[in-house]
CSV table of C-alpha atoms in Angstrom, one decimal:
chain,number,residue,atom,x,y,z
A,1,MET,CA,11.5,21.2,-7.7
A,2,LYS,CA,14.5,20.8,-11.6
A,3,LYS,CA,16.7,19.6,-8.0
A,4,ALA,CA,14.2,16.8,-7.9
A,5,PHE,CA,13.5,16.4,-11.4
A,6,ILE,CA,17.5,16.2,-11.6
A,7,TYR,CA,17.6,13.5,-9.1
A,8,SER,CA,14.8,11.2,-9.7
A,9,LEU,CA,15.4,11.5,-13.6
A,10,PHE,CA,19.3,10.1,-13.0
A,11,PHE,CA,18.6,7.5,-10.3
A,12,SER,CA,15.8,6.1,-13.3
A,13,THR,CA,18.2,6.3,-16.5
A,14,LEU,CA,20.9,4.8,-14.4
A,15,THR,CA,17.6,1.8,-13.0
A,16,SER,CA,16.9,1.9,-17.2
A,17,LEU,CA,20.7,1.2,-18.6
A,18,LEU,CA,21.3,-1.5,-16.0
A,19,LEU,CA,18.3,-3.3,-17.1
A,20,TYR,CA,18.5,-3.2,-20.4
A,21,ASN,CA,21.9,-4.3,-19.9
A,22,GLY,CA,21.4,-6.7,-17.6
A,23,ALA,CA,18.2,-8.5,-19.0
A,24,GLU,CA,19.8,-11.5,-20.6
A,25,TYR,CA,21.5,-12.5,-17.1
A,26,ILE,CA,18.2,-12.0,-15.4
A,27,ALA,CA,16.2,-14.2,-17.3
A,28,LEU,CA,18.5,-16.7,-17.8
A,29,SER,CA,20.0,-17.0,-14.1
A,30,TRP,CA,17.2,-15.3,-11.5
A,31,ILE,CA,14.2,-16.1,-14.0
A,32,GLN,CA,14.9,-19.2,-15.9
A,33,ASP,CA,13.8,-17.7,-18.5
A,34,PRO,CA,15.0,-16.8,-21.9
A,35,ARG,CA,11.3,-15.6,-23.5
A,36,ALA,CA,11.6,-12.8,-20.6
A,37,ILE,CA,14.4,-10.7,-22.5
A,38,ARG,CA,12.8,-9.1,-25.1
A,39,PRO,CA,9.8,-7.7,-21.6
A,40,LEU,CA,12.4,-6.8,-19.8
A,41,LYS,CA,14.6,-4.4,-21.5
A,42,ILE,CA,10.8,-3.0,-23.2
A,43,LEU,CA,10.4,-2.8,-20.1
A,44,SER,CA,14.0,-0.8,-18.8
A,45,CYS,CA,12.9,2.4,-21.2
A,46,SER,CA,9.3,2.9,-19.1
A,47,LEU,CA,11.9,3.8,-15.7
A,48,PRO,CA,12.8,7.4,-16.6
A,49,PHE,CA,8.6,7.8,-16.9
A,50,VAL,CA,8.2,6.2,-14.1
A,51,GLY,CA,11.3,8.4,-12.4
A,52,MET,CA,9.7,11.6,-14.3
A,53,GLY,CA,5.7,10.9,-13.3
A,54,ALA,CA,6.9,10.4,-9.3
A,55,CYS,CA,8.2,13.3,-9.4
A,56,PHE,CA,5.0,15.5,-11.0
A,57,HIS,CA,3.1,13.6,-8.7
A,58,GLY,CA,4.9,13.8,-5.5
A,59,TYR,CA,4.6,17.8,-6.1
A,60,PHE,CA,0.6,17.3,-6.9
A,61,TYR,CA,0.7,16.0,-3.3
A,62,GLY,CA,3.1,18.7,-1.6
A,63,MET,CA,0.4,20.6,-3.5
A,64,ARG,CA,-2.6,19.3,-2.3
A,65,LYS,CA,-4.6,19.2,-5.9
A,66,VAL,CA,-4.6,15.5,-5.5
A,67,ILE,CA,-7.1,15.4,-8.6
A,68,LYS,CA,-4.3,16.0,-11.0
A,69,SER,CA,-2.6,13.1,-9.8
A,70,ILE,CA,-5.5,10.5,-9.5
A,71,SER,CA,-6.6,12.0,-13.4
A,72,THR,CA,-2.8,11.3,-14.3
A,73,ASP,CA,-3.1,7.7,-13.4
A,74,ILE,CA,-6.5,6.8,-15.2
A,75,ILE,CA,-4.9,7.8,-18.2
A,76,GLU,CA,-2.1,5.6,-17.4
A,77,VAL,CA,-5.0,2.6,-16.8
A,78,SER,CA,-6.6,3.3,-20.1
A,79,THR,CA,-4.3,4.0,-22.1
A,80,LEU,CA,-2.8,0.2,-20.8
A,81,MET,CA,-6.3,-1.4,-21.0
A,82,ILE,CA,-6.5,-0.2,-24.5
A,83,ILE,CA,-4.1,-1.6,-25.7
A,84,ILE,CA,-4.1,-4.8,-24.1
A,85,ALA,CA,-8.1,-4.8,-25.3
A,86,SER,CA,-7.4,-4.0,-28.9
A,87,PHE,CA,-3.7,-5.9,-29.8
A,88,LEU,CA,-4.2,-8.9,-26.5
A,89,GLY,CA,-6.3,-11.1,-29.6
A,90,ILE,CA,-3.6,-10.8,-32.1
A,91,TYR,CA,-0.3,-12.1,-30.3
A,92,LEU,CA,-1.6,-14.3,-27.7
A,93,PRO,CA,-1.8,-16.9,-30.5
A,94,LYS,CA,2.0,-16.1,-31.4
A,95,GLY,CA,2.6,-17.8,-28.1
A,96,LEU,CA,3.5,-16.2,-24.4
A,97,ASP,CA,6.9,-14.2,-25.4
A,98,TYR,CA,4.8,-12.4,-27.7
A,99,THR,CA,1.6,-11.9,-25.0
A,100,CYS,CA,4.0,-10.1,-22.0
A,101,ALA,CA,6.4,-8.5,-24.8
A,102,LEU,CA,3.0,-7.4,-26.0
A,103,ILE,CA,1.8,-6.3,-21.8
A,104,SER,CA,5.0,-4.2,-21.6
A,105,VAL,CA,4.6,-2.7,-24.3
A,106,GLY,CA,1.7,-1.5,-23.2
A,107,ILE,CA,2.9,-0.7,-19.4
A,108,THR,CA,5.6,1.5,-21.5
A,109,LEU,CA,3.6,3.3,-23.6
A,110,ALA,CA,1.3,3.7,-20.4
A,111,LEU,CA,4.4,4.8,-18.0
A,112,SER,CA,5.0,7.4,-20.1
A,113,SER,CA,2.2,8.6,-21.7
A,114,SER,CA,1.3,9.5,-17.7
A,115,ALA,CA,4.6,11.1,-17.0
A,116,VAL,CA,3.1,13.5,-20.0
A,117,VAL,CA,0.3,14.8,-19.3
A,118,CYS,CA,2.0,15.4,-15.7
A,119,TYR,CA,4.5,17.1,-17.2
A,120,ILE,CA,2.0,19.7,-18.9
A,121,LEU,CA,-0.6,19.8,-15.8
A,122,TYR,CA,2.7,21.0,-13.9
A,123,ILE,CA,3.2,23.7,-16.5
A,124,PHE,CA,0.2,25.0,-16.5
A,125,ASP,CA,0.1,24.8,-12.4
A,126,LYS,CA,3.4,26.5,-12.0
A,127,ARG,CA,2.4,29.2,-14.2
A,128,HIS,CA,-0.6,29.6,-12.1
A,129,LEU,CA,0.7,29.5,-9.5
A,130,LYS,CA,3.4,33.2,-10.6
A,131,LYS,CA,0.2,34.9,-12.0
A,132,TYR,CA,-0.7,34.8,-8.5
A,133,GLY,CA,2.8,35.5,-7.3
A,134,TYR,CA,3.6,32.3,-5.3
A,135,ASN,CA,6.4,32.0,-4.0
A,136,ARG,CA,7.8,29.5,-1.5
A,137,ASN,CA,11.6,31.0,-0.5
A,138,ALA,CA,13.1,27.2,0.6
A,139,ASP,CA,16.4,27.1,0.6
A,140,CYS,CA,17.0,22.8,-0.9
A,141,SER,CA,20.3,21.3,-2.8
A,142,LEU,CA,20.6,18.1,-3.9
A,143,TRP,CA,22.3,17.1,-1.0
A,144,GLY,CA,19.1,17.9,1.2
A,145,ILE,CA,17.0,16.1,-1.6
A,146,SER,CA,19.2,13.0,-1.3
A,147,LYS,CA,18.9,13.0,2.8
A,148,ILE,CA,15.8,11.8,2.7
A,149,ALA,CA,15.0,10.6,-0.8
A,150,PHE,CA,18.3,7.9,-0.7
A,151,PRO,CA,17.1,6.2,2.6
A,152,ILE,CA,12.8,6.6,1.3
A,153,ALA,CA,14.3,4.6,-1.9
A,154,CYS,CA,16.6,1.9,-0.5
A,155,SER,CA,13.4,1.0,2.3
A,156,ALA,CA,11.4,0.7,-1.3
A,157,TYR,CA,14.0,-1.2,-2.9
A,158,ILE,CA,14.6,-3.6,0.8
A,159,GLN,CA,10.6,-4.7,0.3
A,160,THR,CA,10.7,-5.3,-3.2
A,161,GLY,CA,13.2,-7.1,-3.5
A,162,LEU,CA,11.8,-8.7,-0.4
A,163,LYS,CA,9.0,-10.0,-2.4
A,164,THR,CA,10.6,-11.5,-5.3
A,165,VAL,CA,13.2,-13.1,-2.7
A,166,GLU,CA,10.6,-15.2,-0.9
A,167,ASP,CA,8.6,-15.6,-3.9
A,168,ILE,CA,11.9,-17.7,-5.4
A,169,LEU,CA,12.6,-19.1,-2.1
A,170,ILE,CA,9.7,-20.3,-0.6
A,171,PRO,CA,7.7,-22.9,-3.2
A,172,ASP,CA,11.6,-24.2,-3.3
A,173,ALA,CA,11.1,-24.6,0.6
A,174,LEU,CA,8.1,-26.2,0.5
A,175,ARG,CA,9.6,-29.1,-1.7
A,176,LYS,CA,12.2,-29.0,0.4
A,177,PHE,CA,9.7,-29.6,3.2
A,178,GLY,CA,8.4,-32.7,1.0
A,179,SER,CA,5.6,-31.8,-1.1
A,180,SER,CA,5.9,-31.8,-4.7
A,181,THR,CA,6.4,-28.8,-7.9
A,182,SER,CA,2.4,-28.5,-8.2
A,183,MET,CA,1.2,-28.4,-4.6
A,184,SER,CA,3.8,-25.8,-3.4
A,185,LEU,CA,3.0,-23.8,-6.1
A,186,SER,CA,-0.4,-24.4,-4.9
A,187,ILE,CA,-0.7,-23.3,-1.8
A,188,PHE,CA,2.2,-19.9,-1.8
A,189,GLY,CA,0.2,-19.0,-5.4
A,190,MET,CA,-3.7,-19.2,-2.7
A,191,ILE,CA,-1.7,-17.6,0.1
A,192,LYS,CA,0.0,-14.9,-2.0
A,193,GLY,CA,-2.6,-14.1,-5.1
A,194,MET,CA,-6.3,-15.3,-3.5
A,195,VAL,CA,-5.8,-14.5,0.2
A,196,LEU,CA,-3.0,-11.6,0.6
A,197,PRO,CA,-5.2,-9.2,-1.9
A,198,ILE,CA,-8.5,-10.2,0.4
A,199,LEU,CA,-7.0,-8.8,3.1
A,200,TYR,CA,-5.3,-5.8,1.8
A,201,PHE,CA,-8.7,-4.6,-0.5
A,202,PRO,CA,-10.2,-2.6,2.5
A,203,SER,CA,-6.8,-1.1,2.8
A,204,ILE,CA,-7.4,0.5,-0.4
A,205,PHE,CA,-9.1,3.8,1.1
A,206,LEU,CA,-5.7,3.9,4.0
A,207,ALA,CA,-4.0,4.0,1.2
A,208,SER,CA,-5.3,7.5,-0.3
A,209,PHE,CA,-6.0,9.0,3.0
A,210,SER,CA,-1.7,8.0,4.0
A,211,THR,CA,-0.5,9.6,1.5
A,212,LEU,CA,-2.4,12.9,1.9
A,213,ILE,CA,-1.6,13.4,5.6
A,214,ILE,CA,2.1,13.4,4.7
A,215,PRO,CA,2.3,16.6,3.7
A,216,GLU,CA,-0.1,17.9,6.5
A,217,ILE,CA,2.4,16.4,8.8
A,218,SER,CA,5.8,16.8,7.4
A,219,GLU,CA,4.5,20.6,7.2
A,220,ALA,CA,3.3,21.0,10.5
A,221,LYS,CA,6.6,19.6,11.9
A,222,ALA,CA,8.6,22.3,10.0
A,223,LEU,CA,7.0,24.5,12.5
A,224,ASN,CA,7.3,22.9,14.8
A,225,GLN,CA,3.3,22.7,15.6
A,226,THR,CA,4.6,19.3,18.6
A,227,LYS,CA,0.9,19.8,19.0
A,228,ARG,CA,-0.9,19.9,15.2
A,229,VAL,CA,1.5,16.8,14.4
A,230,ASN,CA,0.2,14.4,17.6
A,231,ASN,CA,-3.1,15.5,16.9
A,232,ILE,CA,-2.9,14.0,13.2
A,233,ILE,CA,-0.9,11.4,13.7
A,234,ALA,CA,-3.3,10.6,16.8
A,235,LYS,CA,-6.4,11.0,14.6
A,236,VAL,CA,-4.8,8.7,12.2
A,237,PHE,CA,-4.0,5.8,14.5
A,238,LYS,CA,-7.7,6.0,15.2
A,239,PHE,CA,-9.3,5.5,11.6
A,240,THR,CA,-7.1,3.0,10.9
A,241,LEU,CA,-7.7,1.2,13.8
A,242,LEU,CA,-10.6,1.8,13.6
A,243,ILE,CA,-11.1,0.0,10.1
A,244,ALA,CA,-8.6,-3.0,10.7
A,245,ILE,CA,-9.7,-3.9,13.7
A,246,PHE,CA,-12.7,-4.1,11.5
A,247,ALA,CA,-11.7,-5.9,8.4
A,248,SER,CA,-9.9,-8.3,10.9
A,249,GLY,CA,-13.3,-8.7,12.3
A,250,LEU,CA,-15.0,-9.3,9.9
A,251,PHE,CA,-13.0,-12.1,8.3
A,252,MET,CA,-12.4,-14.0,11.0
A,253,ILE,CA,-16.6,-14.3,11.4
A,254,PHE,CA,-16.8,-14.5,7.7
A,255,SER,CA,-14.4,-16.0,6.4
A,256,THR,CA,-16.0,-20.1,5.2
A,257,GLU,CA,-18.8,-17.2,3.7
A,258,LEU,CA,-15.7,-15.2,1.9
A,259,GLY,CA,-14.1,-18.1,1.1
A,260,LEU,CA,-17.0,-19.6,-1.2
A,261,HIS,CA,-18.5,-16.5,-2.8
A,262,ILE,CA,-15.5,-15.2,-3.7
A,263,TYR,CA,-13.4,-18.0,-4.8
A,264,ASN,CA,-16.0,-21.2,-4.0
A,265,ASP,CA,-13.2,-22.4,-2.1
A,266,LEU,CA,-13.6,-23.5,2.1
A,267,GLU,CA,-9.3,-23.6,2.6
A,268,VAL,CA,-9.7,-20.1,1.1
A,269,GLY,CA,-11.9,-19.1,3.3
A,270,PHE,CA,-9.6,-20.7,6.1
A,271,MET,CA,-6.1,-19.8,5.4
A,272,MET,CA,-8.4,-16.6,5.3
A,273,ARG,CA,-9.5,-16.8,8.5
A,274,ILE,CA,-6.1,-17.7,10.2
A,275,LEU,CA,-4.6,-15.3,8.4
A,276,ALA,CA,-6.9,-12.1,9.0
A,277,PRO,CA,-5.5,-11.0,12.8
A,278,LEU,CA,-2.9,-9.5,10.6
A,279,ILE,CA,-5.0,-6.6,9.4
A,280,PRO,CA,-4.7,-4.1,11.6
A,281,PHE,CA,-0.9,-4.2,12.1
A,282,MET,CA,-0.6,-5.0,7.7
A,283,TYR,CA,-2.3,-1.9,7.3
A,284,LEU,CA,-1.2,0.7,10.4
A,285,ASP,CA,2.8,-0.5,9.1
A,286,ARG,CA,1.5,1.6,6.3
A,287,VAL,CA,0.9,4.6,7.7
A,288,VAL,CA,3.5,4.6,10.5
A,289,ASP,CA,6.2,3.8,7.6
A,290,GLY,CA,4.8,6.8,5.9
A,291,SER,CA,4.4,9.0,9.1
A,292,LEU,CA,7.8,7.9,9.9
A,293,ASN,CA,8.9,9.3,6.5
A,294,ALA,CA,7.3,12.5,7.1
A,295,LEU,CA,8.7,13.2,10.4
A,296,ASP,CA,12.6,12.7,9.0
A,297,GLN,CA,12.9,9.4,10.1
A,298,GLN,CA,13.3,7.3,7.0
A,299,MET,CA,16.5,6.0,8.3
A,300,SER,CA,15.0,3.9,10.3
A,301,THR,CA,12.1,3.0,8.0
A,302,LEU,CA,15.5,1.6,6.6
A,303,ARG,CA,17.2,0.1,9.4
A,304,TYR,CA,14.1,-1.9,10.3
A,305,ASN,CA,13.3,-2.7,6.4
A,306,LEU,CA,16.5,-4.3,7.0
A,307,ILE,CA,16.1,-5.5,10.4
A,308,ASP,CA,12.7,-7.7,8.3
A,309,MET,CA,14.6,-8.9,5.6
A,310,ALA,CA,17.3,-10.6,6.9
A,311,VAL,CA,14.6,-12.4,9.8
A,312,ARG,CA,12.5,-13.2,7.5
A,313,ILE,CA,15.4,-15.0,4.8
A,314,PHE,CA,16.7,-16.5,7.7
A,315,LEU,CA,13.6,-17.9,8.8
A,316,ILE,CA,12.1,-18.9,5.3
A,317,CYS,CA,15.9,-20.7,4.6
A,318,PHE,CA,15.9,-22.7,8.1
A,319,LEU,CA,11.4,-23.3,9.3
A,320,ILE,CA,9.4,-23.2,6.4
A,321,PRO,CA,11.7,-27.3,4.8
A,322,LYS,CA,10.7,-28.8,8.4
A,323,LYS,CA,7.0,-27.2,9.1
A,324,GLY,CA,5.8,-26.1,5.4
A,325,ILE,CA,2.7,-24.7,5.5
A,326,VAL,CA,2.6,-23.8,9.4
A,327,GLY,CA,6.2,-22.6,9.4
A,328,PHE,CA,4.7,-20.3,6.2
A,329,ILE,CA,2.8,-18.8,8.1
A,330,ILE,CA,4.9,-18.5,10.8
A,331,VAL,CA,7.1,-16.4,9.1
A,332,LEU,CA,3.8,-14.1,7.7
A,333,PHE,CA,3.2,-13.2,11.5
A,334,THR,CA,6.9,-12.9,13.1
A,335,GLY,CA,7.8,-11.1,9.5
A,336,THR,CA,4.4,-8.1,10.3
A,337,LEU,CA,4.7,-8.4,13.3
A,338,LEU,CA,7.9,-8.1,13.6
A,339,ASN,CA,8.3,-5.1,11.6
A,340,SER,CA,4.9,-3.2,12.5
A,341,MET,CA,5.1,-3.1,15.5
A,342,LEU,CA,9.6,-1.4,15.7
A,343,SER,CA,7.9,1.4,13.4
A,344,ILE,CA,4.5,2.0,15.9
A,345,ASN,CA,7.5,2.5,18.7
A,346,ARG,CA,9.6,4.5,16.9
A,347,LEU,CA,6.0,7.1,16.2
A,348,LEU,CA,5.3,6.8,19.3
A,349,LYS,CA,8.4,7.2,21.1
A,350,VAL,CA,9.3,10.2,18.3
A,351,THR,CA,5.9,11.8,19.2
A,352,LYS,CA,5.6,10.6,22.5
A,353,LEU,CA,1.4,10.3,21.8
A,354,ASP,CA,-0.2,8.3,24.3
A,355,PHE,CA,-1.2,4.3,22.5
A,356,LEU,CA,-5.2,4.7,23.4
A,357,LEU,CA,-5.5,0.9,23.5
A,358,GLY,CA,-9.5,1.1,24.7
A,359,ASP,CA,-10.9,4.1,21.9
A,360,TRP,CA,-9.0,2.0,20.1
A,361,VAL,CA,-8.1,-1.2,20.3
A,362,LEU,CA,-10.7,-2.8,23.0
A,363,LYS,CA,-14.5,-0.8,22.3
A,364,PRO,CA,-13.9,-1.7,18.3
A,365,ALA,CA,-13.4,-5.5,18.5
A,366,PHE,CA,-16.8,-5.2,21.4
A,367,CYS,CA,-18.6,-3.9,18.9
A,368,VAL,CA,-17.5,-5.4,15.6
A,369,THR,CA,-18.1,-8.9,17.2
A,370,ILE,CA,-21.1,-7.9,18.2
A,371,SER,CA,-22.5,-6.6,15.0
A,372,SER,CA,-20.7,-9.4,13.1
A,373,TYR,CA,-22.4,-12.2,15.0
A,374,ALA,CA,-25.7,-10.5,16.0
A,375,ILE,CA,-26.0,-10.5,11.7
A,376,LYS,CA,-24.4,-13.2,11.1
A,377,LEU,CA,-27.0,-15.3,13.9
A,378,THR,CA,-30.1,-13.9,12.4
A,379,PHE,CA,-29.2,-14.5,9.2
A,380,ASP,CA,-28.3,-18.3,10.6
A,381,MET,CA,-31.9,-18.9,12.8
A,382,PHE,CA,-33.9,-18.2,9.0
A,383,ASN,CA,-30.9,-19.6,6.6
A,384,ILE,CA,-30.6,-17.7,5.0
A,385,THR,CA,-26.7,-18.3,2.6
A,386,ASN,CA,-26.6,-16.3,-0.2
A,387,MET,CA,-26.9,-12.8,0.9
A,388,ILE,CA,-23.6,-12.4,2.0
A,389,VAL,CA,-23.5,-8.7,1.1
A,390,PHE,CA,-26.0,-7.5,2.0
A,391,GLN,CA,-25.3,-10.0,5.5
A,392,ILE,CA,-21.7,-6.9,5.6
A,393,ILE,CA,-23.6,-3.6,4.5
A,394,LEU,CA,-25.9,-4.4,7.8
A,395,VAL,CA,-22.3,-5.9,9.9
A,396,VAL,CA,-21.0,-2.5,8.7
A,397,VAL,CA,-24.2,0.1,9.8
A,398,PHE,CA,-24.5,-1.3,13.5
A,399,TYR,CA,-20.9,-2.1,14.1
A,400,LEU,CA,-20.8,2.2,13.2
A,401,SER,CA,-24.2,2.8,15.6
A,402,LEU,CA,-22.3,0.7,18.3
A,403,LEU,CA,-19.5,3.0,18.0
A,404,PHE,CA,-21.0,6.0,18.4
A,405,ILE,CA,-23.2,4.5,21.3
A,406,ILE,CA,-20.8,4.0,23.2
A,407,GLY,CA,-18.8,7.1,21.9
A,408,CYS,CA,-16.2,5.9,19.8
A,409,ILE,CA,-16.3,7.7,17.6
A,410,LYS,CA,-18.0,12.0,17.2
A,411,LYS,CA,-19.5,13.5,14.4
A,412,LYS,CA,-16.7,15.9,14.2
A,413,ASP,CA,-14.0,12.9,13.8
A,414,ILE,CA,-16.4,11.7,10.9
A,415,MET,CA,-16.6,15.4,9.4
A,416,TRP,CA,-12.6,15.7,10.6
A,417,PHE,CA,-12.8,11.9,8.2
A,418,LEU,CA,-14.8,13.2,4.5
A,419,ASP,CA,-12.5,17.0,4.7
A,420,ALA,CA,-9.8,15.5,3.5
A,421,PHE,CA,-12.2,14.8,0.4
A,422,LYS,CA,-13.7,18.0,-0.2
A,423,ASN,CA,-13.4,20.5,-2.3
A,424,ASP,CA,-13.9,23.6,0.5
A,425,VAL,CA,-13.0,23.8,4.5
A,426,LYS,CA,-15.3,24.5,7.1
A,427,SER,CA,-12.6,25.3,9.6
A,428,GLU,CA,-9.3,26.8,10.4
A,429,LYS,CA,-8.4,24.8,14.1
A,430,ILE,CA,-4.7,24.3,14.2
A,431,THR,CA,-6.4,20.4,14.5
A,432,ASP,CA,-8.1,20.7,11.5
A,433,LEU,CA,-5.7,18.6,8.5
A,434,GLY,CA,-7.1,21.4,5.7
A,435,ILE,CA,-5.8,19.2,3.8
A,436,THR,CA,-8.0,20.3,1.1
A,437,LYS,CA,-7.3,24.2,1.0
A,438,ARG,CA,-5.5,23.5,-2.4
A,439,PHE,CA,-7.1,20.8,-3.3
C-alpha cells in the first residue's frame, strides 16, 4: 500500500505542477478564454488529493469494504453542494469568472476533505487488521505496480483526451458542413448533454457492480481458479446484457414518450431511438474493460483505446464535414462498436468462454419486445398517455416474469446478483462471488 501511495502521489503531484504552470497556455490556446486561467490553477491543487483518494478507494475495494469508499463519496458530494449553495448567490453577480473560481474552490475542498477522511478510515482499518493478525505477504515493487497502473492510467488519459478532442472538433466539423455556430452547438449539445446521459443512466447500477467484481476476478486468477474466473465473467456478461437489452428496447419503443416526458422535446426522443441500439455495446464495454484489467490485460485495453481514438478523429475530420449530423451518428456507432467488439473478443479469447447468444441476447430481446409493446398498446387502447413512469414499472415486471417463464434466469441467479450487496454470505461454493465476505 505504501508503494502504491508513493506511485499515486508522485504522478498526481507532477500533473498538478504541469497544470498549474500550463494553465495560462491551456486557457488561451485550447479553451480560448482567459477567464479559465484562475479556475485551472485552483483545480490543479486538487490533483494530489485525487491521487491519494484513488489509492485509498482502491484499497477499500480490494478489501471488499465498499461502504467506507461510498461514505467518502457522500462526504465529497455533500461538501461541494454546501459550498456552492452557501456562496453561489454572492459570487454569481460578480461574473462568470468568479463563479467558475468558486466552483473550482468547492471541487478542490470537496476532494481534499474526501481524501483526508479516506486516510483516517484507512488508519483505523489498518490497526484493526493488525489487531487480528491479518497479514498478506506479497512481493510487490514499484515496478510491479507501474506495470499494472501505467497502462490503465494511459488508457484513462486517452479516453479523457478523446472526449476533449471530440468536444472541440465535432462542432467545428458541423460548421464546415454548413450548419451555423448556434445550430452546430445545439445539435452537439442535444446528443452529448441530453440523449447520451439518459442512455447511460441505467448503467449506474452496473458500474458499481462491475467495480466490485474486479478484485474477485483478480483473486481467482492469482489462485489459478480458471473455472471460477469463467463462472464470474459469464454471469457478469449475462446480467449486463439482461439490463442493457432491456434498456435498449425500452428506449427504442418508448422514445417519443420519454423525450416528451423528460425534456418536452420530440427531437430528443427521435435521437434516443436512433442511438438506443448502441446501449448493449456501451454497457458491455465498461464491464469488459474492468474484467480485462483484472485479468492483467491492461495493455490490450490501452491498444484498443488508441485504435478507437485514431478511427474517431479520422472520421470526425473527414466524414462529419461531408455528412453533417449523419456523420456524427456514424462516428458514434463506429467508435462504440469497434472498441467494444475488440474488447469482448479479447476477453472471450483469454478466458475461452462461450458466448451464449440465445440466453444472453435473443431471449432478453424477445422478452423486452413483447413486454414493452404489450404495455404500450394496452395503454394506447385506453388512450392513457400521461403515465409513462407507471408503464415502465409494468414493463419491468412483465419483462422479469417472461425471463423466469422461458428459463432465461432462475431464482439462484437473482440471489447471486443480490448477494453482492448484502452483508452476509449464505454460500461458500467456489462458483459464488463471495464479494461480501469482508463488506
